[in-house]
GROMACS .gro file of C-alpha atoms in nm:
model
  202
    1UNK     CA    1  -0.016   0.018   0.005
    2UNK     CA    2   0.099   0.339  -0.056
    3UNK     CA    3   0.202   0.559   0.243
    4UNK     CA    4   0.168   0.891   0.084
    5UNK     CA    5  -0.113   1.100   0.182
    6UNK     CA    6  -0.363   1.186  -0.082
    7UNK     CA    7  -0.579   1.499  -0.040
    8UNK     CA    8  -0.868   1.483  -0.299
    9UNK     CA    9  -1.066   1.811  -0.360
   10UNK     CA   10  -1.435   1.693  -0.398
   11UNK     CA   11  -1.748   1.921  -0.408
   12UNK     CA   12  -2.043   2.010  -0.218
   13UNK     CA   13  -2.222   1.908  -0.532
   14UNK     CA   14  -2.230   1.545  -0.435
   15UNK     CA   15  -2.524   1.627  -0.221
   16UNK     CA   16  -2.882   1.673  -0.366
   17UNK     CA   17  -2.975   2.012  -0.243
   18UNK     CA   18  -3.303   1.937  -0.076
   19UNK     CA   19  -3.226   2.051   0.271
   20UNK     CA   20  -2.960   2.277   0.458
   21UNK     CA   21  -2.644   2.205   0.646
   22UNK     CA   22  -2.531   1.873   0.508
   23UNK     CA   23  -2.318   1.635   0.694
   24UNK     CA   24  -2.034   1.410   0.594
   25UNK     CA   25  -2.258   1.122   0.705
   26UNK     CA   26  -2.549   1.222   0.451
   27UNK     CA   27  -2.554   0.999   0.152
   28UNK     CA   28  -2.416   1.137  -0.199
   29UNK     CA   29  -2.699   1.191  -0.435
   30UNK     CA   30  -2.559   1.425  -0.701
   31UNK     CA   31  -2.797   1.592  -0.972
   32UNK     CA   32  -2.568   1.670  -1.233
   33UNK     CA   33  -2.262   1.489  -1.409
   34UNK     CA   34  -2.008   1.695  -1.235
   35UNK     CA   35  -2.130   1.588  -0.890
   36UNK     CA   36  -2.157   1.248  -1.011
   37UNK     CA   37  -1.804   1.221  -1.136
   38UNK     CA   38  -1.671   1.368  -0.807
   39UNK     CA   39  -1.892   1.118  -0.590
   40UNK     CA   40  -1.748   0.832  -0.825
   41UNK     CA   41  -1.385   0.968  -0.768
   42UNK     CA   42  -1.462   0.944  -0.393
   43UNK     CA   43  -1.563   0.581  -0.410
   44UNK     CA   44  -1.247   0.498  -0.612
   45UNK     CA   45  -1.024   0.671  -0.344
   46UNK     CA   46  -1.183   0.502  -0.078
   47UNK     CA   47  -1.123   0.166  -0.237
   48UNK     CA   48  -0.785   0.209  -0.335
   49UNK     CA   49  -0.593   0.478  -0.122
   50UNK     CA   50  -0.616   0.407   0.243
   51UNK     CA   51  -0.435   0.696   0.373
   52UNK     CA   52  -0.639   0.984   0.215
   53UNK     CA   53  -0.881   1.284   0.288
   54UNK     CA   54  -1.150   1.383   0.082
   55UNK     CA   55  -1.236   1.726   0.110
   56UNK     CA   56  -1.596   1.837  -0.002
   57UNK     CA   57  -1.541   2.204  -0.107
   58UNK     CA   58  -1.780   2.470  -0.176
   59UNK     CA   59  -1.744   2.815  -0.376
   60UNK     CA   60  -1.376   2.902  -0.326
   61UNK     CA   61  -1.301   3.267  -0.309
   62UNK     CA   62  -1.013   3.488  -0.242
   63UNK     CA   63  -0.750   3.730  -0.424
   64UNK     CA   64  -0.691   3.729  -0.802
   65UNK     CA   65  -0.432   3.459  -0.847
   66UNK     CA   66  -0.092   3.604  -0.958
   67UNK     CA   67  -0.114   3.432  -1.301
   68UNK     CA   68  -0.371   3.487  -1.563
   69UNK     CA   69  -0.681   3.246  -1.530
   70UNK     CA   70  -0.915   3.175  -1.823
   71UNK     CA   71  -1.223   3.153  -1.608
   72UNK     CA   72  -1.406   3.456  -1.444
   73UNK     CA   73  -1.384   3.440  -1.069
   74UNK     CA   74  -1.689   3.510  -0.873
   75UNK     CA   75  -1.560   3.750  -0.607
   76UNK     CA   76  -1.398   3.961  -0.865
   77UNK     CA   77  -1.697   3.956  -1.086
   78UNK     CA   78  -1.923   4.090  -0.801
   79UNK     CA   79  -1.656   4.353  -0.725
   80UNK     CA   80  -1.622   4.496  -1.053
   81UNK     CA   81  -1.999   4.496  -1.110
   82UNK     CA   82  -2.109   4.649  -0.785
   83UNK     CA   83  -1.815   4.888  -0.775
   84UNK     CA   84  -1.911   5.030  -1.119
   85UNK     CA   85  -2.265   5.037  -1.020
   86UNK     CA   86  -2.397   4.806  -1.250
   87UNK     CA   87  -2.749   4.661  -1.200
   88UNK     CA   88  -2.663   4.265  -1.159
   89UNK     CA   89  -2.881   3.950  -1.111
   90UNK     CA   90  -2.774   3.755  -0.820
   91UNK     CA   91  -2.934   3.435  -0.759
   92UNK     CA   92  -3.142   3.433  -0.395
   93UNK     CA   93  -3.267   3.071  -0.389
   94UNK     CA   94  -2.939   2.885  -0.423
   95UNK     CA   95  -2.738   2.819  -0.107
   96UNK     CA   96  -2.396   2.737  -0.061
   97UNK     CA   97  -2.107   2.748   0.233
   98UNK     CA   98  -1.830   2.971   0.041
   99UNK     CA   99  -1.497   2.909   0.179
  100UNK     CA  100  -1.179   3.144   0.178
  101UNK     CA  101  -0.879   3.001  -0.032
  102UNK     CA  102  -0.635   3.090   0.259
  103UNK     CA  103  -0.851   2.878   0.485
  104UNK     CA  104  -0.865   2.605   0.251
  105UNK     CA  105  -0.497   2.609   0.206
  106UNK     CA  106  -0.461   2.580   0.589
  107UNK     CA  107  -0.712   2.289   0.588
  108UNK     CA  108  -0.515   2.088   0.330
  109UNK     CA  109  -0.184   2.143   0.511
  110UNK     CA  110  -0.354   2.016   0.846
  111UNK     CA  111  -0.501   1.706   0.655
  112UNK     CA  112  -0.153   1.617   0.532
  113UNK     CA  113  -0.003   1.683   0.888
  114UNK     CA  114  -0.275   1.486   1.057
  115UNK     CA  115  -0.271   1.207   0.838
  116UNK     CA  116   0.109   1.163   0.818
  117UNK     CA  117   0.120   1.154   1.193
  118UNK     CA  118  -0.161   0.896   1.221
  119UNK     CA  119  -0.028   0.565   1.308
  120UNK     CA  120  -0.339   0.398   1.118
  121UNK     CA  121  -0.401   0.464   0.755
  122UNK     CA  122  -0.764   0.581   0.728
  123UNK     CA  123  -0.982   0.764   0.467
  124UNK     CA  124  -1.124   1.091   0.616
  125UNK     CA  125  -1.414   1.298   0.464
  126UNK     CA  126  -1.483   1.652   0.552
  127UNK     CA  127  -1.699   1.940   0.437
  128UNK     CA  128  -1.462   2.197   0.343
  129UNK     CA  129  -1.681   2.516   0.352
  130UNK     CA  130  -1.719   2.843   0.535
  131UNK     CA  131  -1.929   2.874   0.857
  132UNK     CA  132  -2.218   3.044   0.667
  133UNK     CA  133  -2.510   2.929   0.448
  134UNK     CA  134  -2.502   3.207   0.190
  135UNK     CA  135  -2.703   3.275  -0.127
  136UNK     CA  136  -2.537   3.478  -0.414
  137UNK     CA  137  -2.730   3.759  -0.274
  138UNK     CA  138  -2.599   3.735   0.075
  139UNK     CA  139  -2.243   3.755  -0.062
  140UNK     CA  140  -2.318   4.053  -0.288
  141UNK     CA  141  -2.490   4.257   0.004
  142UNK     CA  142  -2.205   4.165   0.241
  143UNK     CA  143  -1.940   4.273  -0.027
  144UNK     CA  144  -2.147   4.595  -0.092
  145UNK     CA  145  -2.159   4.694   0.260
  146UNK     CA  146  -1.795   4.620   0.328
  147UNK     CA  147  -1.667   4.821   0.021
  148UNK     CA  148  -1.923   5.094   0.054
  149UNK     CA  149  -2.120   5.008  -0.270
  150UNK     CA  150  -2.484   5.101  -0.328
  151UNK     CA  151  -2.699   4.797  -0.272
  152UNK     CA  152  -2.948   4.923  -0.507
  153UNK     CA  153  -2.731   4.727  -0.786
  154UNK     CA  154  -2.819   4.421  -0.654
  155UNK     CA  155  -3.109   4.250  -0.827
  156UNK     CA  156  -3.212   3.908  -0.645
  157UNK     CA  157  -3.343   3.662  -0.875
  158UNK     CA  158  -3.437   3.294  -0.904
  159UNK     CA  159  -3.151   3.057  -1.054
  160UNK     CA  160  -3.426   2.933  -1.301
  161UNK     CA  161  -3.413   3.262  -1.479
  162UNK     CA  162  -3.077   3.154  -1.639
  163UNK     CA  163  -3.057   2.838  -1.845
  164UNK     CA  164  -2.707   2.702  -1.735
  165UNK     CA  165  -2.796   2.390  -1.943
  166UNK     CA  166  -2.732   2.162  -1.613
  167UNK     CA  167  -2.926   2.071  -1.329
  168UNK     CA  168  -2.806   2.281  -1.019
  169UNK     CA  169  -2.865   2.170  -0.653
  170UNK     CA  170  -3.068   2.448  -0.452
  171UNK     CA  171  -2.926   2.405  -0.111
  172UNK     CA  172  -2.604   2.249  -0.036
  173UNK     CA  173  -2.483   2.453   0.254
  174UNK     CA  174  -2.268   2.229   0.476
  175UNK     CA  175  -2.232   2.170   0.847
  176UNK     CA  176  -1.836   2.207   0.873
  177UNK     CA  177  -1.831   2.140   1.255
  178UNK     CA  178  -1.655   1.806   1.229
  179UNK     CA  179  -1.355   1.968   1.022
  180UNK     CA  180  -1.311   2.252   1.270
  181UNK     CA  181  -1.337   2.023   1.569
  182UNK     CA  182  -1.100   1.751   1.421
  183UNK     CA  183  -0.841   1.965   1.270
  184UNK     CA  184  -0.850   2.278   1.516
  185UNK     CA  185  -0.928   2.532   1.229
  186UNK     CA  186  -1.159   2.805   1.250
  187UNK     CA  187  -1.297   2.899   0.893
  188UNK     CA  188  -1.350   3.250   0.836
  189UNK     CA  189  -1.690   3.423   0.778
  190UNK     CA  190  -1.718   3.607   0.419
  191UNK     CA  191  -1.685   3.929   0.599
  192UNK     CA  192  -1.374   3.835   0.804
  193UNK     CA  193  -1.207   3.708   0.486
  194UNK     CA  194  -1.280   4.062   0.272
  195UNK     CA  195  -1.109   4.200   0.584
  196UNK     CA  196  -0.806   3.975   0.552
  197UNK     CA  197  -0.788   4.059   0.186
  198UNK     CA  198  -0.813   4.437   0.266
  199UNK     CA  199  -1.133   4.470   0.092
  200UNK     CA  200  -1.346   4.666   0.352
  201UNK     CA  201  -1.344   5.032   0.328
  202UNK     CA  202  -1.233   5.255   0.595
   0.00000   0.00000   0.00000
């Protein structure tokens, strides 16, 4: 058997989205291909890599990376739109547990250390999200208030108003207490993370 520690970044989309605050013990029931592929990867890892950690991460946000990225980043999209006063629709009926990238890095480090030091190889599964159940409207309002932007640019709307061509779970907010208790890491709220990034207006 391999003694190296494998940390697999899975997704909150392994959950069906029919209730809030999912726990690691809840059965995976993905509603789209992405979630299904991640759930299958989890099972493959459990079967073949005994010293591993599966992190079910939510929306990951943080400062713009130092290298160019092809995909738009949600925090930067919100900041640009609201900073310019552009009327923008944000979903008010989909809920996630957004996590600050610096906290996720700390979680990954802690997982590697704890698994490396553990005398017994085992597979651990953690919900890797922030402490808040948030819609995209909640995130936009928090950002606007922190930055001093006008809330009137935020237009709440249902997720069904946009055809994304794929099913999307409505509520995959997660209970992250197990991760915080076992790893001794406190994940930060969205506003706390904005402060850490220097994004709160003085």
